[in-house]
Structure formats: C-alpha cells, structure tokens
Amino acid sequence: MTHIPKRIALAAALLALSGAATAGMLSTVSLNKAASDAASIDVQHLPGKGAEISRMQTQHFADGDQLTTWADGGVMMLCRKVGYIKVPADKPEVATLPLEQRQMLVYAAMMGSVGGVVQVMQWTGENVQVADDGSETTRSAESKWAYGVERAEVTTQRMPDGALRVRARKTATEESTPRSGPDASFSTDADRDARMAELPAVGSWMEVLIGTQPKAARIDPAFSLAGWVSSGDGHAATVGEARAAAGCKD
C-alpha cells in the first residue's frame, strides 16, 4: 500500500471539503418576485434548429412607464395611462388600425416579457436554485404531456451585474403509452400526433435575463415619438408632451 504522509492527506481533505462547500452555496430565488421587481426583462427564444433567435427587451421604470422593443417594433406605456406603438417600416398599416386593435397590440406586447418568464417557469417551477459564486447551475427537468413526458435542461446563473439568467432547453419528447395496433377497434394515434405537433421542438430554448438594477425614474421626456402611433385618440411629438396630455404626474 502506498503511504501518504498525514500532513498531505489532511491538506487534501481540507481542499476537498472547501471545494464541496463552495459548490454547494446555492440561493433559492422566486422567479415571480424577481420578475415583479425587475428593472428589465430580456427574453430570447429559439423555436427550433435552423430558426432565428427572437428577442424582446422590456424596461420597467419607477413611475410605471414601460418600454418594450424587438427587432422591428416596440410599444411603450406611459404612467399606466397612455400607450404608443412603434410602426415597423414594412407595416405602415399599423398606424391606421382601429382603436381597439391598437390597444390590444400594446397589451399583448407589454405581456410579452411576462409570457417568457411564465414559459420558463413551466420547466423550473416558481423557485430556482442559483450559485452564489456566479457559476452556472444545470439540472434536468420534465413536464408531462398527454402521451408521455417532455425533458429539458435548465441552466441558472447570477450575472456579474446581479441579473438573473435562466434558460430552459428542451432535450427530448418521450411517449410512454404504446401506439394502437393495426387491428385496434379504437385508435388515439391521430390525437397523439396532433398534440405532439403542438409541443416545442427538441433543441428549442427560452432564456430570460431579469435585471435587478435600480429602476430609472421614467422615460426621457425628450424621447421623440416620430414613427410611433398612439393607442388612444390623441398624438404627441415627444414623451413629455404625451405625459402632459395624459395627466401623468412628474
């Protein structure tokens, strides 16, 4: 038997213990609370292999202002009273949509970042474990569907600026019930195929980056609304004018 000096063995044991303690330093974070308190929420989504990554960024301001932007458009809500829609260059018809449709667009876009968090939570649940040292933490997750289970890999990380990063990547779709035989008097295969087609593709992922920095007071009053259309009856040239017209408090 190889003899190991006691001093070396003790040092090795202490190092191993230290490493285990560091690796085990995890904090539990509520995604509901993190999203509710967030100064910003950045959602990225890859729907499948070969597809483009979509991105939606939302900023929340202390007075209730909200600004959401994506590749070809955006919406803003000023002091929870008036909404504005950025008109994409290739969709000028947005400016002439009826009042109700413009209001629906604003509402749907404002809920986009929340929807991203909700989709991630379908894999993670409300609470996630995050390493205190900023390293990635990865675990497996599963979700039942009508004929089996879906599997995913969940990654969490606390970024250097304090932001919380959570990614859920689907790894498999499994069927746990056998398909109908050729002589079966009743078959559920058509229903099974239809339900499977509605599931996210294997390899797809959703990632949310929840910013924890202090919220800015409000959107800059000098922000130009050229190229934006109001979701109400009026229109203003700048955010400051829109706030004043809506009776927002400074």
PDB file of C-alpha atoms in Angstrom:
ATOM      1  CA  MET A   1       0.000   0.000   0.000  1.00  0.00           C
ATOM      2  CA  THR A   2       1.305   3.467  -0.896  1.00  0.00           C
ATOM      3  CA  HIS A   3       1.946   5.530   2.202  1.00  0.00           C
ATOM      4  CA  ILE A   4       0.535   9.089   2.197  1.00  0.00           C
ATOM      5  CA  PRO A   5       2.004  11.451   4.804  1.00  0.00           C
ATOM      6  CA  LYS A   6      -0.641  12.611   7.291  1.00  0.00           C
ATOM      7  CA  ARG A   7       0.055  16.292   6.578  1.00  0.00           C
ATOM      8  CA  ILE A   8      -0.575  15.842   2.822  1.00  0.00           C
ATOM      9  CA  ALA A   9      -3.672  13.745   3.442  1.00  0.00           C
ATOM     10  CA  LEU A  10      -5.088  16.383   5.796  1.00  0.00           C
ATOM     11  CA  ALA A  11      -4.431  19.166   3.271  1.00  0.00           C
ATOM     12  CA  ALA A  12      -6.118  17.161   0.525  1.00  0.00           C
ATOM     13  CA  ALA A  13      -9.132  16.525   2.726  1.00  0.00           C
ATOM     14  CA  LEU A  14      -9.439  20.226   3.598  1.00  0.00           C
ATOM     15  CA  LEU A  15      -9.213  21.205  -0.068  1.00  0.00           C
ATOM     16  CA  ALA A  16     -11.902  18.676  -0.973  1.00  0.00           C
ATOM     17  CA  LEU A  17     -14.124  19.951   1.821  1.00  0.00           C
ATOM     18  CA  SER A  18     -13.565  23.549   0.745  1.00  0.00           C
ATOM     19  CA  GLY A  19     -14.471  22.715  -2.857  1.00  0.00           C
ATOM     20  CA  ALA A  20     -17.619  20.889  -1.801  1.00  0.00           C
ATOM     21  CA  ALA A  21     -18.718  23.812   0.353  1.00  0.00           C
ATOM     22  CA  THR A  22     -18.153  26.322  -2.445  1.00  0.00           C
ATOM     23  CA  ALA A  23     -20.044  24.172  -4.948  1.00  0.00           C
ATOM     24  CA  GLY A  24     -22.915  23.801  -2.514  1.00  0.00           C
ATOM     25  CA  MET A  25     -23.514  27.527  -1.879  1.00  0.00           C
ATOM     26  CA  LEU A  26     -26.872  27.986  -3.573  1.00  0.00           C
ATOM     27  CA  SER A  27     -29.640  30.505  -3.024  1.00  0.00           C
ATOM     28  CA  THR A  28     -33.325  29.998  -3.756  1.00  0.00           C
ATOM     29  CA  VAL A  29     -34.881  32.721  -5.906  1.00  0.00           C
ATOM     30  CA  SER A  30     -38.565  33.235  -6.678  1.00  0.00           C
ATOM     31  CA  LEU A  31     -38.996  33.948 -10.381  1.00  0.00           C
ATOM     32  CA  ASN A  32     -42.379  35.533  -9.695  1.00  0.00           C
ATOM     33  CA  LYS A  33     -40.872  38.050  -7.291  1.00  0.00           C
ATOM     34  CA  ALA A  34     -37.775  38.640  -9.435  1.00  0.00           C
ATOM     35  CA  ALA A  35     -39.948  39.413 -12.479  1.00  0.00           C
ATOM     36  CA  SER A  36     -42.302  41.594 -10.431  1.00  0.00           C
ATOM     37  CA  ASP A  37     -39.418  43.693  -9.060  1.00  0.00           C
ATOM     38  CA  ALA A  38     -37.344  43.707 -12.259  1.00  0.00           C
ATOM     39  CA  ALA A  39     -35.951  46.862 -13.795  1.00  0.00           C
ATOM     40  CA  SER A  40     -35.626  44.969 -17.083  1.00  0.00           C
ATOM     41  CA  ILE A  41     -36.529  41.615 -18.619  1.00  0.00           C
ATOM     42  CA  ASP A  42     -34.741  40.374 -21.723  1.00  0.00           C
ATOM     43  CA  VAL A  43     -36.347  37.339 -23.388  1.00  0.00           C
ATOM     44  CA  GLN A  44     -34.637  35.307 -26.119  1.00  0.00           C
ATOM     45  CA  HIS A  45     -36.235  32.340 -27.868  1.00  0.00           C
ATOM     46  CA  LEU A  46     -35.022  29.786 -30.384  1.00  0.00           C
ATOM     47  CA  PRO A  47     -38.063  27.851 -31.681  1.00  0.00           C
ATOM     48  CA  GLY A  48     -36.008  25.095 -33.355  1.00  0.00           C
ATOM     49  CA  LYS A  49     -32.912  24.153 -35.291  1.00  0.00           C
ATOM     50  CA  GLY A  50     -32.251  26.451 -38.231  1.00  0.00           C
ATOM     51  CA  ALA A  51     -34.642  29.099 -36.927  1.00  0.00           C
ATOM     52  CA  GLU A  52     -33.705  32.644 -35.996  1.00  0.00           C
ATOM     53  CA  ILE A  53     -33.425  33.700 -32.379  1.00  0.00           C
ATOM     54  CA  SER A  54     -36.125  36.198 -31.478  1.00  0.00           C
ATOM     55  CA  ARG A  55     -35.522  38.781 -28.776  1.00  0.00           C
ATOM     56  CA  MET A  56     -37.783  41.063 -26.784  1.00  0.00           C
ATOM     57  CA  GLN A  57     -36.422  43.591 -24.293  1.00  0.00           C
ATOM     58  CA  THR A  58     -38.553  45.326 -21.676  1.00  0.00           C
ATOM     59  CA  GLN A  59     -37.585  48.167 -19.338  1.00  0.00           C
ATOM     60  CA  HIS A  60     -39.675  48.995 -16.274  1.00  0.00           C
ATOM     61  CA  PHE A  61     -39.460  52.487 -14.797  1.00  0.00           C
ATOM     62  CA  ALA A  62     -40.166  53.680 -11.264  1.00  0.00           C
ATOM     63  CA  ASP A  63     -43.232  55.751 -12.217  1.00  0.00           C
ATOM     64  CA  GLY A  64     -44.910  52.874 -14.079  1.00  0.00           C
ATOM     65  CA  ASP A  65     -43.547  53.667 -17.546  1.00  0.00           C
ATOM     66  CA  GLN A  66     -42.740  50.580 -19.602  1.00  0.00           C
ATOM     67  CA  LEU A  67     -40.784  50.331 -22.861  1.00  0.00           C
ATOM     68  CA  THR A  68     -40.718  47.079 -24.838  1.00  0.00           C
ATOM     69  CA  THR A  69     -38.713  46.711 -28.049  1.00  0.00           C
ATOM     70  CA  TRP A  70     -37.959  43.940 -30.525  1.00  0.00           C
ATOM     71  CA  ALA A  71     -36.338  43.658 -33.944  1.00  0.00           C
ATOM     72  CA  ASP A  72     -38.878  45.615 -35.988  1.00  0.00           C
ATOM     73  CA  GLY A  73     -41.091  47.385 -33.493  1.00  0.00           C
ATOM     74  CA  GLY A  74     -41.939  48.313 -29.954  1.00  0.00           C
ATOM     75  CA  VAL A  75     -44.542  49.639 -27.555  1.00  0.00           C
ATOM     76  CA  MET A  76     -44.455  51.954 -24.566  1.00  0.00           C
ATOM     77  CA  MET A  77     -46.875  52.636 -21.767  1.00  0.00           C
ATOM     78  CA  LEU A  78     -46.597  56.000 -20.021  1.00  0.00           C
ATOM     79  CA  CYS A  79     -47.535  56.144 -16.325  1.00  0.00           C
ATOM     80  CA  ARG A  80     -50.009  53.310 -16.923  1.00  0.00           C
ATOM     81  CA  LYS A  81     -52.305  55.674 -18.847  1.00  0.00           C
ATOM     82  CA  VAL A  82     -51.342  56.036 -22.498  1.00  0.00           C
ATOM     83  CA  GLY A  83     -49.736  53.617 -24.946  1.00  0.00           C
ATOM     84  CA  TYR A  84     -47.660  54.180 -28.078  1.00  0.00           C
ATOM     85  CA  ILE A  85     -46.742  51.697 -30.820  1.00  0.00           C
ATOM     86  CA  LYS A  86     -43.617  51.918 -32.947  1.00  0.00           C
ATOM     87  CA  VAL A  87     -44.711  51.473 -36.559  1.00  0.00           C
ATOM     88  CA  PRO A  88     -42.452  48.994 -38.447  1.00  0.00           C
ATOM     89  CA  ALA A  89     -41.180  50.371 -41.737  1.00  0.00           C
ATOM     90  CA  ASP A  90     -42.669  47.443 -43.654  1.00  0.00           C
ATOM     91  CA  LYS A  91     -46.055  47.624 -41.867  1.00  0.00           C
ATOM     92  CA  PRO A  92     -47.325  51.200 -42.221  1.00  0.00           C
ATOM     93  CA  GLU A  93     -50.899  49.921 -41.898  1.00  0.00           C
ATOM     94  CA  VAL A  94     -50.353  49.655 -38.129  1.00  0.00           C
ATOM     95  CA  ALA A  95     -50.837  53.428 -37.929  1.00  0.00           C
ATOM     96  CA  THR A  96     -54.377  53.147 -39.311  1.00  0.00           C
ATOM     97  CA  LEU A  97     -55.599  50.218 -37.227  1.00  0.00           C
ATOM     98  CA  PRO A  98     -58.836  50.776 -35.276  1.00  0.00           C
ATOM     99  CA  LEU A  99     -58.503  51.986 -31.689  1.00  0.00           C
ATOM    100  CA  GLU A 100     -59.383  48.612 -30.179  1.00  0.00           C
ATOM    101  CA  GLN A 101     -56.747  46.759 -32.222  1.00  0.00           C
ATOM    102  CA  ARG A 102     -54.041  49.273 -31.305  1.00  0.00           C
ATOM    103  CA  GLN A 103     -54.906  48.844 -27.632  1.00  0.00           C
ATOM    104  CA  MET A 104     -54.746  45.067 -27.999  1.00  0.00           C
ATOM    105  CA  LEU A 105     -51.294  45.321 -29.636  1.00  0.00           C
ATOM    106  CA  VAL A 106     -49.999  47.400 -26.737  1.00  0.00           C
ATOM    107  CA  TYR A 107     -51.391  44.998 -24.155  1.00  0.00           C
ATOM    108  CA  ALA A 108     -50.059  41.887 -25.928  1.00  0.00           C
ATOM    109  CA  ALA A 109     -46.576  43.351 -26.307  1.00  0.00           C
ATOM    110  CA  MET A 110     -46.490  44.530 -22.689  1.00  0.00           C
ATOM    111  CA  MET A 111     -47.246  40.984 -21.587  1.00  0.00           C
ATOM    112  CA  GLY A 112     -44.543  39.513 -23.835  1.00  0.00           C
ATOM    113  CA  SER A 113     -41.751  39.563 -21.263  1.00  0.00           C
ATOM    114  CA  VAL A 114     -44.050  38.135 -18.602  1.00  0.00           C
ATOM    115  CA  GLY A 115     -45.004  35.385 -21.049  1.00  0.00           C
ATOM    116  CA  GLY A 116     -41.336  34.464 -21.469  1.00  0.00           C
ATOM    117  CA  VAL A 117     -40.904  34.123 -17.713  1.00  0.00           C
ATOM    118  CA  VAL A 118     -44.080  32.018 -17.488  1.00  0.00           C
ATOM    119  CA  GLN A 119     -42.841  29.661 -20.216  1.00  0.00           C
ATOM    120  CA  VAL A 120     -39.524  29.154 -18.424  1.00  0.00           C
ATOM    121  CA  MET A 121     -41.409  28.533 -15.170  1.00  0.00           C
ATOM    122  CA  GLN A 122     -43.241  25.637 -16.805  1.00  0.00           C
ATOM    123  CA  TRP A 123     -39.906  23.837 -16.512  1.00  0.00           C
ATOM    124  CA  THR A 124     -38.451  25.393 -13.386  1.00  0.00           C
ATOM    125  CA  GLY A 125     -41.451  25.970 -11.163  1.00  0.00           C
ATOM    126  CA  GLU A 126     -41.622  29.228  -9.239  1.00  0.00           C
ATOM    127  CA  ASN A 127     -38.321  28.821  -7.396  1.00  0.00           C
ATOM    128  CA  VAL A 128     -34.857  28.262  -8.893  1.00  0.00           C
ATOM    129  CA  GLN A 129     -31.501  27.492  -7.320  1.00  0.00           C
ATOM    130  CA  VAL A 130     -28.699  29.924  -8.161  1.00  0.00           C
ATOM    131  CA  ALA A 131     -24.994  29.552  -7.321  1.00  0.00           C
ATOM    132  CA  ASP A 132     -23.779  32.418  -5.150  1.00  0.00           C
ATOM    133  CA  ASP A 133     -20.369  32.491  -6.864  1.00  0.00           C
ATOM    134  CA  GLY A 134     -21.829  33.324 -10.292  1.00  0.00           C
ATOM    135  CA  SER A 135     -21.198  29.907 -11.820  1.00  0.00           C
ATOM    136  CA  GLU A 136     -23.776  28.122 -13.964  1.00  0.00           C
ATOM    137  CA  THR A 137     -26.064  25.624 -12.275  1.00  0.00           C
ATOM    138  CA  THR A 138     -27.623  22.994 -14.539  1.00  0.00           C
ATOM    139  CA  ARG A 139     -30.274  20.405 -13.777  1.00  0.00           C
ATOM    140  CA  SER A 140     -32.722  18.198 -15.631  1.00  0.00           C
ATOM    141  CA  ALA A 141     -36.457  18.853 -15.681  1.00  0.00           C
ATOM    142  CA  GLU A 142     -39.505  17.127 -17.088  1.00  0.00           C
ATOM    143  CA  SER A 143     -43.082  18.023 -17.911  1.00  0.00           C
ATOM    144  CA  LYS A 144     -45.959  15.642 -18.624  1.00  0.00           C
ATOM    145  CA  TRP A 145     -47.937  15.733 -21.833  1.00  0.00           C
ATOM    146  CA  ALA A 146     -50.949  13.643 -22.818  1.00  0.00           C
ATOM    147  CA  TYR A 147     -48.954  10.607 -24.013  1.00  0.00           C
ATOM    148  CA  GLY A 148     -45.661  10.858 -22.184  1.00  0.00           C
ATOM    149  CA  VAL A 149     -43.125  13.371 -20.914  1.00  0.00           C
ATOM    150  CA  GLU A 150     -41.003  16.197 -22.251  1.00  0.00           C
ATOM    151  CA  ARG A 151     -37.487  16.628 -20.911  1.00  0.00           C
ATOM    152  CA  ALA A 152     -35.361  19.737 -20.656  1.00  0.00           C
ATOM    153  CA  GLU A 153     -32.095  21.091 -19.317  1.00  0.00           C
ATOM    154  CA  VAL A 154     -32.435  24.119 -17.052  1.00  0.00           C
ATOM    155  CA  THR A 155     -29.493  26.479 -16.528  1.00  0.00           C
ATOM    156  CA  THR A 156     -29.432  29.272 -13.949  1.00  0.00           C
ATOM    157  CA  GLN A 157     -26.773  31.887 -13.298  1.00  0.00           C
ATOM    158  CA  ARG A 158     -26.310  35.106 -11.338  1.00  0.00           C
ATOM    159  CA  MET A 159     -24.545  37.533 -13.668  1.00  0.00           C
ATOM    160  CA  PRO A 160     -21.788  39.946 -12.524  1.00  0.00           C
ATOM    161  CA  ASP A 161     -24.225  42.901 -12.582  1.00  0.00           C
ATOM    162  CA  GLY A 162     -26.704  40.975 -10.406  1.00  0.00           C
ATOM    163  CA  ALA A 163     -29.073  39.978 -13.223  1.00  0.00           C
ATOM    164  CA  LEU A 164     -30.682  36.550 -13.003  1.00  0.00           C
ATOM    165  CA  ARG A 165     -30.269  34.356 -16.102  1.00  0.00           C
ATOM    166  CA  VAL A 166     -32.497  31.303 -16.585  1.00  0.00           C
ATOM    167  CA  ARG A 167     -32.527  29.126 -19.696  1.00  0.00           C
ATOM    168  CA  ALA A 168     -34.685  26.076 -20.413  1.00  0.00           C
ATOM    169  CA  ARG A 169     -33.630  23.952 -23.405  1.00  0.00           C
ATOM    170  CA  LYS A 170     -35.819  21.051 -24.496  1.00  0.00           C
ATOM    171  CA  THR A 171     -33.871  17.817 -24.872  1.00  0.00           C
ATOM    172  CA  ALA A 172     -36.471  15.132 -25.608  1.00  0.00           C
ATOM    173  CA  THR A 173     -40.102  14.233 -26.229  1.00  0.00           C
ATOM    174  CA  GLU A 174     -40.962  10.750 -24.974  1.00  0.00           C
ATOM    175  CA  GLU A 175     -44.059   8.615 -25.483  1.00  0.00           C
ATOM    176  CA  SER A 176     -44.935   6.423 -22.515  1.00  0.00           C
ATOM    177  CA  THR A 177     -48.052   4.747 -23.918  1.00  0.00           C
ATOM    178  CA  PRO A 178     -47.940   2.307 -26.860  1.00  0.00           C
ATOM    179  CA  ARG A 179     -49.471   3.234 -30.180  1.00  0.00           C
ATOM    180  CA  SER A 180     -52.583   1.481 -31.402  1.00  0.00           C
ATOM    181  CA  GLY A 181     -52.100  -1.815 -33.206  1.00  0.00           C
ATOM    182  CA  PRO A 182     -53.322  -2.431 -36.772  1.00  0.00           C
ATOM    183  CA  ASP A 183     -56.357  -4.374 -35.523  1.00  0.00           C
ATOM    184  CA  ALA A 184     -57.392  -1.943 -32.797  1.00  0.00           C
ATOM    185  CA  SER A 185     -61.085  -1.022 -32.816  1.00  0.00           C
ATOM    186  CA  PHE A 186     -60.271   2.439 -31.454  1.00  0.00           C
ATOM    187  CA  SER A 187     -57.134   4.460 -32.102  1.00  0.00           C
ATOM    188  CA  THR A 188     -55.814   7.608 -30.424  1.00  0.00           C
ATOM    189  CA  ASP A 189     -52.866   7.944 -32.806  1.00  0.00           C
ATOM    190  CA  ALA A 190     -54.354  10.894 -34.723  1.00  0.00           C
ATOM    191  CA  ASP A 191     -54.946  12.768 -31.486  1.00  0.00           C
ATOM    192  CA  ARG A 192     -51.465  11.865 -30.275  1.00  0.00           C
ATOM    193  CA  ASP A 193     -49.839  13.175 -33.456  1.00  0.00           C
ATOM    194  CA  ALA A 194     -51.845  16.406 -33.297  1.00  0.00           C
ATOM    195  CA  ARG A 195     -50.832  17.015 -29.685  1.00  0.00           C
ATOM    196  CA  MET A 196     -47.194  16.179 -30.402  1.00  0.00           C
ATOM    197  CA  ALA A 197     -47.165  18.703 -33.249  1.00  0.00           C
ATOM    198  CA  GLU A 198     -48.142  21.410 -30.761  1.00  0.00           C
ATOM    199  CA  LEU A 199     -45.197  20.688 -28.458  1.00  0.00           C
ATOM    200  CA  PRO A 200     -41.977  22.753 -28.625  1.00  0.00           C
ATOM    201  CA  ALA A 201     -39.326  21.207 -30.868  1.00  0.00           C
ATOM    202  CA  VAL A 202     -36.429  19.273 -29.395  1.00  0.00           C
ATOM    203  CA  GLY A 203     -33.475  21.673 -29.266  1.00  0.00           C
ATOM    204  CA  SER A 204     -35.664  24.745 -28.813  1.00  0.00           C
ATOM    205  CA  TRP A 205     -34.934  27.015 -25.864  1.00  0.00           C
ATOM    206  CA  MET A 206     -36.202  30.030 -23.982  1.00  0.00           C
ATOM    207  CA  GLU A 207     -33.943  32.295 -21.936  1.00  0.00           C
ATOM    208  CA  VAL A 208     -34.843  35.163 -19.633  1.00  0.00           C
ATOM    209  CA  LEU A 209     -32.426  37.705 -18.188  1.00  0.00           C
ATOM    210  CA  ILE A 210     -34.053  39.519 -15.280  1.00  0.00           C
ATOM    211  CA  GLY A 211     -32.335  42.786 -14.389  1.00  0.00           C
ATOM    212  CA  THR A 212     -32.125  43.672 -10.698  1.00  0.00           C
ATOM    213  CA  GLN A 213     -30.555  47.127 -11.005  1.00  0.00           C
ATOM    214  CA  PRO A 214     -32.475  50.141  -9.600  1.00  0.00           C
ATOM    215  CA  LYS A 215     -35.218  51.337 -11.934  1.00  0.00           C
ATOM    216  CA  ALA A 216     -34.777  54.604 -13.782  1.00  0.00           C
ATOM    217  CA  ALA A 217     -37.369  57.208 -12.798  1.00  0.00           C
ATOM    218  CA  ARG A 218     -39.124  57.414 -16.172  1.00  0.00           C
ATOM    219  CA  ILE A 219     -38.618  57.500 -19.937  1.00  0.00           C
ATOM    220  CA  ASP A 220     -36.746  60.614 -21.086  1.00  0.00           C
ATOM    221  CA  PRO A 221     -39.353  63.360 -21.737  1.00  0.00           C
ATOM    222  CA  ALA A 222     -37.391  64.413 -24.839  1.00  0.00           C
ATOM    223  CA  PHE A 223     -37.792  60.940 -26.399  1.00  0.00           C
ATOM    224  CA  SER A 224     -39.170  61.556 -29.913  1.00  0.00           C
ATOM    225  CA  LEU A 225     -42.424  59.845 -30.868  1.00  0.00           C
ATOM    226  CA  ALA A 226     -41.792  60.242 -34.605  1.00  0.00           C
ATOM    227  CA  GLY A 227     -42.681  56.889 -36.123  1.00  0.00           C
ATOM    228  CA  TRP A 228     -44.858  55.965 -33.139  1.00  0.00           C
ATOM    229  CA  VAL A 229     -48.660  55.955 -33.079  1.00  0.00           C
ATOM    230  CA  SER A 230     -50.858  56.423 -30.029  1.00  0.00           C
ATOM    231  CA  SER A 231     -53.127  53.619 -28.870  1.00  0.00           C
ATOM    232  CA  GLY A 232     -55.616  56.366 -27.939  1.00  0.00           C
ATOM    233  CA  ASP A 233     -57.239  59.221 -29.785  1.00  0.00           C
ATOM    234  CA  GLY A 234     -54.511  61.846 -29.464  1.00  0.00           C
ATOM    235  CA  HIS A 235     -50.893  62.066 -30.561  1.00  0.00           C
ATOM    236  CA  ALA A 236     -47.827  63.875 -29.268  1.00  0.00           C
ATOM    237  CA  ALA A 237     -44.397  64.722 -30.638  1.00  0.00           C
ATOM    238  CA  THR A 238     -42.435  63.691 -27.543  1.00  0.00           C
ATOM    239  CA  VAL A 239     -42.860  61.541 -24.463  1.00  0.00           C
ATOM    240  CA  GLY A 240     -43.024  64.697 -22.360  1.00  0.00           C
ATOM    241  CA  GLU A 241     -45.965  66.033 -24.383  1.00  0.00           C
ATOM    242  CA  ALA A 242     -47.721  62.646 -24.232  1.00  0.00           C
ATOM    243  CA  ARG A 243     -47.277  62.502 -20.448  1.00  0.00           C
ATOM    244  CA  ALA A 244     -48.668  66.011 -20.034  1.00  0.00           C
ATOM    245  CA  ALA A 245     -51.692  65.264 -22.259  1.00  0.00           C
ATOM    246  CA  ALA A 246     -52.445  62.097 -20.267  1.00  0.00           C
ATOM    247  CA  GLY A 247     -52.146  63.885 -16.912  1.00  0.00           C
ATOM    248  CA  CYS A 248     -49.124  61.910 -15.758  1.00  0.00           C
ATOM    249  CA  LYS A 249     -47.546  63.188 -12.551  1.00  0.00           C
ATOM    250  CA  ASP A 250     -43.895  64.254 -12.686  1.00  0.00           C
TER     251      ASP A 250
END
